[in-house]
Tab-separated table of C-alpha atoms and ligand atoms in Angstrom:
chain	number	residue	atom	x	y	z
A	284	MET	CA	47.554	69.542	172.421
A	285	THR	CA	48.596	67.825	176.119
A	286	PHE	CA	51.516	70.096	177.449
A	287	GLU	CA	53.672	68.202	180.755
A	288	LYS	CA	53.813	71.056	182.111
A	289	THR	CA	51.716	74.710	181.858
A	290	ILE	CA	54.273	77.757	183.090
A	291	LEU	CA	53.590	81.000	183.874
A	292	ILE	CA	55.569	83.840	182.922
A	293	THR	CA	55.034	87.234	183.945
A	294	GLY	CA	56.225	89.838	182.188
A	295	GLY	CA	57.633	87.958	179.131
A	296	ALA	CA	57.306	90.674	176.538
A	297	GLY	CA	59.638	92.577	177.964
A	298	PHE	CA	63.539	92.702	177.867
A	299	ILE	CA	64.454	89.929	180.415
A	300	GLY	CA	60.727	87.967	180.057
A	301	SER	CA	61.579	88.316	176.279
A	302	HIS	CA	64.772	86.142	176.354
A	303	VAL	CA	63.174	83.519	179.105
A	304	VAL	CA	60.175	83.258	176.930
A	305	ARG	CA	62.048	82.427	173.658
A	306	LEU	CA	64.252	79.504	176.172
A	307	PHE	CA	61.836	77.960	177.088
A	308	VAL	CA	58.959	78.236	174.244
A	309	ASN	CA	62.061	76.542	171.414
A	310	LYS	CA	63.662	74.116	174.345
A	311	TYR	CA	61.143	72.645	175.841
A	312	PRO	CA	58.033	71.998	173.570
A	313	GLN	CA	56.460	69.124	176.098
A	314	TYR	CA	55.642	72.478	178.260
A	315	GLN	CA	52.531	75.045	177.530
A	316	ILE	CA	54.328	78.761	177.706
A	317	VAL	CA	51.933	81.631	179.410
A	318	ASN	CA	52.980	85.000	179.014
A	319	LEU	CA	51.018	87.404	180.584
A	320	ASP	CA	52.019	90.672	180.132
A	321	LYS	CA	50.617	94.680	180.726
A	322	LEU	CA	52.077	95.865	178.225
A	323	THR	CA	53.506	98.736	179.675
A	324	TYR	CA	55.705	100.799	177.673
A	325	ALA	CA	58.640	98.295	178.971
A	326	GLY	CA	56.590	95.123	177.272
A	327	ASN	CA	56.664	94.611	173.260
A	328	LEU	CA	55.094	91.749	171.819
A	329	GLU	CA	58.178	92.531	168.816
A	330	ASN	CA	60.255	91.081	171.499
A	331	LEU	CA	58.204	87.676	170.570
A	332	LYS	CA	57.480	87.616	167.169
A	333	ASP	CA	59.632	84.859	166.235
A	334	VAL	CA	58.053	82.535	168.420
A	335	ASP	CA	54.231	83.433	169.053
A	336	SER	CA	52.741	80.653	166.450
A	337	ASN	CA	54.667	77.681	167.879
A	338	PRO	CA	51.825	75.641	169.431
A	339	ASN	CA	53.091	75.930	172.982
A	340	TYR	CA	52.869	79.336	173.498
A	341	LYS	CA	50.121	81.720	174.870
A	342	PHE	CA	49.829	85.502	175.175
A	343	GLU	CA	47.692	86.670	178.048
A	344	HIS	CA	47.285	90.160	178.032
A	345	GLY	CA	46.527	91.156	182.133
A	346	ASP	CA	47.341	93.457	185.019
A	347	ILE	CA	49.339	91.548	188.092
A	348	VAL	CA	47.721	94.319	190.650
A	349	ASP	CA	44.562	93.273	189.350
A	350	GLU	CA	43.304	90.282	191.402
A	351	ASN	CA	40.500	89.358	190.589
A	352	TYR	CA	41.968	89.293	186.737
A	353	ILE	CA	44.885	86.616	188.200
A	354	ASN	CA	42.493	84.806	190.376
A	355	GLU	CA	40.469	84.046	186.990
A	356	LEU	CA	43.555	83.113	185.073
A	357	PHE	CA	44.815	80.986	187.428
A	358	GLY	CA	41.157	79.243	187.318
A	359	LYS	CA	41.490	79.298	183.559
A	360	TYR	CA	44.721	77.136	183.080
A	361	SER	CA	46.243	74.746	185.847
A	362	PHE	CA	49.648	76.316	186.345
A	363	ASP	CA	52.663	73.934	187.730
A	364	GLY	CA	54.705	76.589	187.893
A	365	VAL	CA	55.320	80.800	187.719
A	366	ILE	CA	58.302	82.236	186.995
A	367	HIS	CA	57.926	86.173	187.451
A	368	LEU	CA	59.264	88.587	185.898
A	369	ALA	CA	56.965	91.038	185.901
A	370	ALA	CA	57.757	94.307	186.981
A	371	GLU	CA	58.874	98.315	186.977
A	372	SER	CA	62.272	97.934	186.269
A	373	HIS	CA	63.891	101.422	186.199
A	374	VAL	CA	65.319	103.347	189.263
A	375	ASP	CA	64.481	107.079	187.418
A	376	ARG	CA	61.242	106.161	187.203
A	377	SER	CA	60.973	104.761	190.417
A	378	ILE	CA	62.127	108.194	191.931
A	379	THR	CA	59.134	110.096	189.771
A	380	ASP	CA	57.025	107.852	190.451
A	381	PRO	CA	57.377	105.062	193.562
A	382	MET	CA	53.805	104.388	193.979
A	383	ALA	CA	53.571	102.626	190.541
A	384	PHE	CA	56.992	100.388	192.436
A	385	VAL	CA	54.955	99.514	194.946
A	386	LYS	CA	51.815	98.508	193.328
A	387	THR	CA	53.915	96.340	190.381
A	388	ASN	CA	56.198	95.236	192.394
A	389	VAL	CA	54.706	94.570	196.496
A	390	ILE	CA	51.054	94.208	195.075
A	391	GLY	CA	51.374	92.289	192.250
A	392	THR	CA	53.884	89.672	193.471
A	393	CYS	CA	51.670	89.396	196.160
A	394	ASN	CA	48.484	88.740	194.333
A	395	LEU	CA	50.409	86.214	192.140
A	396	LEU	CA	51.429	84.371	195.594
A	397	ASN	CA	47.922	84.559	196.765
A	398	ALA	CA	47.239	82.304	193.495
A	399	ALA	CA	49.304	80.067	193.472
A	400	LYS	CA	48.395	79.048	197.497
A	401	ASN	CA	45.057	79.505	196.866
A	402	THR	CA	45.224	77.015	193.311
A	403	TRP	CA	47.771	75.171	194.855
A	404	LYS	CA	45.709	74.302	197.993
A	405	GLY	CA	48.750	72.764	199.996
A	406	ASN	CA	49.150	69.926	197.178
A	407	PHE	CA	52.932	71.209	195.788
A	408	GLU	CA	54.241	67.730	194.176
A	409	GLY	CA	55.498	69.184	191.321
A	410	LYS	CA	54.660	72.623	191.394
A	411	ARG	CA	57.749	76.086	191.777
A	412	PHE	CA	56.551	79.599	192.380
A	413	TYR	CA	60.232	81.262	191.139
A	414	HIS	CA	60.666	84.859	191.799
A	415	VAL	CA	63.451	87.264	189.560
A	416	SER	CA	65.475	90.273	191.418
A	417	THR	CA	67.549	91.489	191.415
A	418	ASP	CA	70.888	92.802	192.777
A	419	GLU	CA	69.977	96.051	194.464
A	420	VAL	CA	68.054	94.672	197.591
A	421	TYR	CA	71.667	94.485	199.105
A	422	GLY	CA	72.082	98.631	198.569
A	423	GLU	CA	75.947	99.339	197.408
A	424	LEU	CA	78.972	98.153	198.205
A	425	HIS	CA	82.153	99.919	198.786
A	426	ASP	CA	84.938	98.103	199.837
A	427	PRO	CA	86.034	96.962	196.662
A	428	SER	CA	87.127	92.896	198.271
A	429	GLU	CA	83.081	93.004	199.061
A	430	PHE	CA	80.612	91.177	197.244
A	431	PHE	CA	77.337	90.208	197.450
A	432	VAL	CA	76.311	87.181	198.807
A	433	GLU	CA	72.551	85.275	199.694
A	434	THR	CA	73.037	85.762	203.088
A	435	THR	CA	74.264	89.737	202.742
A	436	SER	CA	72.187	91.912	204.811
A	437	TYR	CA	68.907	93.784	202.358
A	438	ASP	CA	69.639	97.211	202.653
A	439	PRO	CA	67.690	98.955	199.480
A	440	ARG	CA	67.923	102.666	198.893
A	441	SER	CA	65.916	103.084	195.399
A	442	PRO	CA	61.985	102.770	195.675
A	443	TYR	CA	62.768	100.444	193.270
A	444	SER	CA	64.875	98.239	195.395
A	445	ALA	CA	62.967	98.692	198.529
A	446	SER	CA	59.562	97.441	196.050
A	447	LYS	CA	61.728	94.559	194.870
A	448	ALA	CA	63.079	94.011	198.305
A	449	SER	CA	59.629	93.765	199.540
A	450	SER	CA	58.605	91.392	197.492
A	451	ASP	CA	61.291	89.649	197.862
A	452	HIS	CA	60.797	89.172	201.707
A	453	PHE	CA	56.758	88.478	201.412
A	454	VAL	CA	57.845	85.592	198.668
A	455	ARG	CA	60.311	83.690	201.111
A	456	ALA	CA	57.109	84.272	203.483
A	457	TYR	CA	54.779	82.648	201.962
A	458	HIS	CA	57.558	80.060	202.162
A	459	ASN	CA	57.801	80.031	205.434
A	460	THR	CA	54.298	80.110	206.409
A	461	TYR	CA	52.695	78.543	203.922
A	462	GLY	CA	54.943	75.565	203.054
A	463	LEU	CA	54.349	77.353	199.372
A	464	PRO	CA	57.594	76.328	197.017
A	465	ILE	CA	59.699	78.464	195.855
A	466	VAL	CA	63.143	79.821	194.500
A	467	VAL	CA	64.945	83.122	194.379
A	468	SER	CA	67.760	84.697	191.867
A	469	ASN	CA	69.457	88.352	192.283
A	470	CYS	CA	70.886	88.828	189.837
A	471	SER	CA	73.006	92.081	188.698
A	472	ASN	CA	72.719	94.378	185.770
A	473	ASN	CA	71.820	92.856	182.631
A	474	TYR	CA	72.603	93.396	178.879
A	475	GLY	CA	71.523	92.244	174.930
A	476	PRO	CA	69.062	92.348	172.232
A	477	ASN	CA	65.508	94.268	173.408
A	478	HIS	CA	66.929	96.506	176.250
A	479	PHE	CA	64.708	99.413	176.023
A	480	PRO	CA	66.705	102.379	175.580
A	481	GLU	CA	66.060	104.424	178.814
A	482	LYS	CA	68.617	102.005	180.595
A	483	LEU	CA	72.553	102.932	180.507
A	484	ILE	CA	73.869	100.758	177.438
A	485	PRO	CA	70.517	100.908	174.495
A	486	LEU	CA	70.751	104.799	175.197
A	487	MET	CA	74.474	105.298	174.287
A	488	ILE	CA	74.564	102.917	171.572
A	489	ASN	CA	71.072	104.807	170.853
A	490	ASN	CA	73.253	108.390	170.822
A	491	ILE	CA	75.832	107.399	169.730
A	492	LYS	CA	74.347	106.753	166.430
A	493	ASN	CA	72.401	109.319	166.438
A	494	GLY	CA	74.721	111.848	167.445
A	495	LYS	CA	72.959	113.068	170.652
A	496	PRO	CA	74.083	113.138	173.781
A	497	LEU	CA	75.147	110.849	175.907
A	498	PRO	CA	74.558	111.873	179.510
A	499	VAL	CA	76.718	110.474	182.189
A	500	TYR	CA	75.136	110.877	185.833
A	501	GLY	CA	77.423	112.054	188.873
A	502	LYS	CA	81.190	111.366	187.633
A	503	GLY	CA	80.857	108.117	185.967
A	504	GLU	CA	82.194	106.599	189.018
A	505	ASN	CA	79.482	103.905	189.624
A	506	VAL	CA	80.642	100.715	189.551
A	507	ARG	CA	77.529	97.329	187.877
A	508	ASP	CA	78.571	94.095	186.995
A	509	TRP	CA	76.845	93.226	184.109
A	510	LEU	CA	75.593	89.992	182.168
A	511	PHE	CA	74.987	89.089	178.645
A	512	VAL	CA	70.456	88.812	178.659
A	513	LYS	CA	70.318	85.177	177.591
A	514	ASP	CA	73.254	83.787	180.464
A	515	HIS	CA	70.694	84.994	182.385
A	516	ALA	CA	67.521	83.653	180.745
A	517	ARG	CA	70.038	80.009	181.108
A	518	ALA	CA	70.079	80.317	184.484
A	519	ILE	CA	66.801	81.262	185.677
A	520	ASP	CA	66.141	77.947	183.119
A	521	ASN	CA	68.878	75.972	185.047
A	522	ILE	CA	67.041	77.378	188.557
A	523	PHE	CA	63.803	77.009	187.817
A	524	HIS	CA	64.467	73.319	187.168
A	525	ASP	CA	67.191	72.118	189.764
A	526	GLY	CA	67.399	74.632	192.070
A	527	ARG	CA	65.933	73.492	195.385
A	528	ASN	CA	63.148	74.066	196.677
A	529	GLY	CA	63.430	77.393	199.733
A	530	GLU	CA	67.011	78.601	198.084
A	531	THR	CA	68.328	81.823	196.748
A	532	TYR	CA	70.401	82.364	193.963
A	533	ASN	CA	73.061	84.866	193.297
A	534	ILE	CA	73.324	85.818	188.953
A	535	GLY	CA	76.716	87.462	187.904
A	536	GLY	CA	78.474	88.178	185.640
A	537	ASN	CA	82.204	89.236	188.020
A	538	ASN	CA	82.397	92.179	185.543
A	539	GLU	CA	82.890	95.282	187.000
A	540	TRP	CA	82.654	98.310	184.966
A	541	LYS	CA	82.752	101.669	185.886
A	542	ASN	CA	80.213	103.288	184.453
A	543	LEU	CA	82.813	106.171	182.903
A	544	ASP	CA	84.921	103.549	181.271
A	545	LEU	CA	81.976	101.268	179.741
A	546	VAL	CA	80.792	104.220	178.615
A	547	HIS	CA	84.332	104.968	176.417
A	548	LEU	CA	83.703	101.135	175.145
A	549	LEU	CA	81.254	101.909	173.535
A	550	CYS	CA	81.939	104.444	171.979
A	551	ASP	CA	84.876	103.846	170.786
A	552	LEU	CA	83.065	100.418	169.317
A	553	MET	CA	80.953	102.536	168.062
A	554	ASP	CA	82.905	103.959	165.758
A	555	SER	CA	84.211	101.116	164.215
A	556	ARG	CA	80.629	99.734	163.784
A	557	LEU	CA	79.959	103.780	162.254
A	558	GLU	CA	83.209	104.110	159.869
A	559	LYS	CA	84.123	107.134	162.123
A	560	GLU	CA	87.796	107.905	163.542
A	561	VAL	CA	87.917	106.309	167.204
A	562	GLY	CA	87.429	108.742	169.626
A	563	THR	CA	84.740	110.777	167.656
A	564	SER	CA	81.943	109.919	169.744
A	565	ARG	CA	82.931	110.505	173.529
A	566	ASN	CA	82.316	114.007	172.341
A	567	LEU	CA	79.383	113.595	172.861
A	568	ILE	CA	79.723	112.614	176.474
A	569	THR	CA	77.795	115.288	178.925
A	570	TYR	CA	77.742	114.999	182.486
A	571	VAL	CA	74.705	115.544	184.233
A	572	THR	CA	73.202	115.857	187.834
A	573	ASP	CA	73.785	112.144	189.484
A	574	ARG	CA	70.615	110.114	190.426
A	575	ALA	CA	69.524	111.196	193.647
A	576	GLY	CA	70.741	108.282	196.676
A	577	HIS	CA	72.894	106.682	193.644
A	578	ASP	CA	74.332	103.473	194.551
A	579	LEU	CA	78.443	103.237	194.162
A	580	ARG	CA	79.019	99.772	193.061
A	581	TYR	CA	77.082	96.588	192.940
A	582	ALA	CA	79.372	93.031	192.706
A	583	ILE	CA	77.546	89.589	192.555
A	584	ASP	CA	79.469	86.405	194.108
A	585	ALA	CA	77.638	83.510	191.662
A	586	THR	CA	79.769	80.773	193.884
A	587	LYS	CA	76.350	78.751	194.604
A	588	LEU	CA	74.597	78.877	191.874
A	589	MET	CA	78.344	78.488	189.906
A	590	ASN	CA	79.178	75.113	192.189
A	591	GLU	CA	75.513	73.285	193.041
A	592	LEU	CA	74.419	73.945	189.527
A	593	GLY	CA	77.046	73.763	186.920
A	594	TRP	CA	76.030	77.772	185.773
A	595	GLU	CA	78.197	79.415	184.082
A	596	PRO	CA	78.553	83.121	181.470
A	597	SER	CA	78.343	81.626	178.516
A	598	VAL	CA	80.287	84.455	176.592
A	599	THR	CA	82.578	87.228	177.995
A	600	PHE	CA	81.555	90.516	177.508
A	601	GLU	CA	83.606	91.263	174.826
A	602	GLU	CA	81.636	88.787	172.544
A	603	GLY	CA	78.164	89.351	174.096
A	604	LEU	CA	78.691	93.146	173.527
A	605	ALA	CA	79.784	92.545	170.037
A	606	GLN	CA	76.779	91.069	169.271
A	607	THR	CA	74.696	93.494	171.364
A	608	VAL	CA	76.739	96.088	169.102
A	609	ASP	CA	75.940	94.025	165.952
A	610	TRP	CA	71.821	92.901	167.154
A	611	TYR	CA	71.335	96.716	166.941
A	612	PHE	CA	72.738	97.748	164.077
A	613	ASP	CA	71.154	94.702	162.256
A	614	ASN	CA	67.303	95.806	163.969
A	615	TRP	CA	67.764	99.934	164.172
A	616	SER	CA	64.022	99.615	163.557
A	617	TRP	CA	62.966	98.364	166.980
A	618	ILE	CA	64.408	100.865	168.435
A	619	GLU	CA	62.905	103.618	165.879
A	620	ASN	CA	60.055	102.270	166.694
A	621	ILE	CA	60.168	102.125	170.704
A	622	THR	CA	60.884	106.245	169.981
A	623	SER	CA	58.159	107.251	167.898
A	624	GLY	CA	55.807	104.972	169.732
A	625	ASP	CA	54.785	103.228	166.852
A	626	TYR	CA	55.210	99.911	169.023
A	627	GLN	CA	52.787	100.272	171.381
A	628	LYS	CA	50.240	101.968	169.057
A	629	TYR	CA	50.664	98.548	166.236
A	630	TYR	CA	50.930	95.359	169.524
A	631	THR	CA	48.469	96.983	171.922
A	632	SER	CA	46.202	97.718	170.081
A	633	MET	CA	45.497	93.756	168.759
A	634	TYR	CA	45.442	93.324	172.200
A	635	GLU	CA	42.717	96.278	173.918
A	636	ASN	CA	39.745	93.882	173.590
A	637	SER	CA	41.220	91.090	175.030
A	638	SER	CA	41.555	90.624	178.697
A	639	LYS	CA	42.930	93.217	181.479
B	1249	NAD	P1	61.467	95.774	181.082
B	1249	NAD	O1	60.755	96.680	182.496
B	1249	NAD	O2	62.016	95.441	180.524
B	1249	NAD	O3	59.830	94.207	181.677
B	1249	NAD	C1	58.992	94.044	182.468
B	1249	NAD	C2	57.959	93.754	182.086
B	1249	NAD	O4	56.890	93.590	183.121
B	1249	NAD	C3	57.176	94.831	180.513
B	1249	NAD	O5	56.724	93.815	179.737
B	1249	NAD	C4	55.972	95.016	181.027
B	1249	NAD	O6	55.001	94.609	179.977
B	1249	NAD	C5	55.324	93.971	182.302
B	1249	NAD	N1	54.853	94.672	183.265
B	1249	NAD	C6	54.686	95.683	183.746
B	1249	NAD	N2	53.622	95.599	184.873
B	1249	NAD	C7	53.175	95.115	184.834
B	1249	NAD	C8	52.256	94.414	185.435
B	1249	NAD	N3	51.561	95.454	186.802
B	1249	NAD	N4	51.744	93.429	185.094
B	1249	NAD	C9	51.940	92.772	183.950
B	1249	NAD	N5	52.873	92.717	183.712
B	1249	NAD	C10	53.191	94.123	183.909
B	1249	NAD	O7	61.955	94.618	182.721
B	1249	NAD	P2	63.186	93.173	182.837
B	1249	NAD	O8	64.514	94.427	182.288
B	1249	NAD	O9	63.123	92.133	182.026
B	1249	NAD	O10	63.313	92.904	184.414
B	1249	NAD	C11	62.091	92.082	184.436
B	1249	NAD	C12	62.940	91.342	185.590
B	1249	NAD	O11	64.344	91.116	186.360
B	1249	NAD	C13	62.461	92.459	187.517
B	1249	NAD	O12	61.268	91.817	188.022
B	1249	NAD	C14	63.245	93.411	187.711
B	1249	NAD	O13	63.672	93.565	188.630
B	1249	NAD	C15	64.482	91.742	186.944
B	1249	NAD	N6	65.391	92.059	186.646
B	1249	NAD	C16	66.448	93.000	185.619
B	1249	NAD	C17	67.672	93.266	185.757
B	1249	NAD	C18	68.382	94.406	184.631
B	1249	NAD	O14	69.216	94.584	184.345
B	1249	NAD	N7	67.606	94.175	183.930
B	1249	NAD	C19	68.405	92.946	186.879
B	1249	NAD	C20	68.358	91.979	188.107
B	1249	NAD	C21	66.982	91.538	187.879
B	1250	TYD	P1	71.015	101.558	184.664
B	1250	TYD	O1	70.239	101.310	183.134
B	1250	TYD	O2	69.837	103.068	184.863
B	1250	TYD	O3	71.053	100.441	185.233
B	1250	TYD	P2	70.327	100.240	187.115
B	1250	TYD	O4	70.752	102.281	187.683
B	1250	TYD	O5	69.188	99.600	187.962
B	1250	TYD	O6	71.455	99.858	187.816
B	1250	TYD	O7	72.328	102.457	184.915
B	1250	TYD	C1	73.583	102.302	184.948
B	1250	TYD	C2	74.388	102.456	185.493
B	1250	TYD	O8	74.158	103.529	184.588
B	1250	TYD	C3	73.958	103.415	187.073
B	1250	TYD	O9	75.086	103.603	187.121
B	1250	TYD	C4	73.463	104.711	186.444
B	1250	TYD	C5	73.981	105.086	185.478
B	1250	TYD	N1	73.210	105.903	184.152
B	1250	TYD	C6	73.841	107.077	183.528
B	1250	TYD	O10	74.986	107.668	183.913
B	1250	TYD	N2	73.526	107.729	182.572
B	1250	TYD	C7	72.039	107.557	182.242
B	1250	TYD	O11	71.241	107.634	181.095
B	1250	TYD	C8	71.489	106.264	182.696
B	1250	TYD	C9	70.152	105.809	181.855
B	1250	TYD	C10	72.199	105.302	183.717
């Protein structure tokens, strides 16, 4: 079968990556989509079971930190585009194990940049390296009237955001120095189906369901700007195809919530779904020691993306959160396979003899 383009998506077994892979596999049958993933604790091929037998989808099990492996992969396929999502993504883990973030997020990104540069050899027609990043690189906001724009100075404050900031700088340096055709996007907090239950929203949904304590860091006053994951995937599609070479686009939901207000909302939504008296689950809230260096507020101004590419969120927060809660109710076995560890035993064993 011949394809119009071959696109490498890294981290496609993770939360956002799986939505991007599904969107591209279904929307672009003329593209071959190669999903490269190490299947760390955050990677779960169950996320992609609905597309894994599509003729335009291939899975490659490997580590972006392994330079030789990455060079071989670029030799095996003629990639026209790279959409790079693979990363260590959880701030709390970056506090306990910062070097894992340096390795994957910085060195892994540089391995991909080098492989693209060395393979494309200055022949950049029809080529594109898309780096998916986070709004956390901009640091924290205090003044309620301030928003992150694409020109906001970088001020990362956690090992996670510092590693993503570093990778963003390398991507832009490869554009500036070698002319590598790149685009970068910096997105706010995502939520939706397949979100790993170490992150705030799925952790709370799971704990409410199981009647377990709901750990709110500090006083719950930190603010995040939440975007439905499928709207992030749509933005990535728009930017990959129509974003201007060398540019950065901020992506956000214009949807700021204080953590405590969000946990209250989730408790009330879950109480209705569990047919409990509304207010019951709020009793599970437990204030715990604050995260070290906890950023106060993130808020994105996505005007550039909206004006240039006509993107806008397709769902309101109420709709997106209701869809998310419904998805978890319809798929409790997904989360149970994660909490039991079964997801790794089953899917990783399928690939343990394939390339690393
Ligand atoms: P995730 O942790 O759910 O998934 C990461 C994926 O990368 C997993 O499948 C994992 O197995 C894979 N991976 C990790 N290390 C690897 C390595 N060394 N080699 C190959 N694969 C590896 O992350 P996510 O939340 O889906 O985030 C995806 C990207 O989007 C990340 O780059 C993140 O920085 C960025 N981002 C996330 C958010 C968010 O709210 N989750 C917001 C903005 C940007
Ligand atoms: P998280 O989902 O880890 O995303 P990020 O740190 O990348 O924003 O956390 C979202 C917010 O929720 C953040 O302010 C930390 C807070 N939080 C809690 O209060 N309790 C928790 O158990 C978790 C995981 C997060």
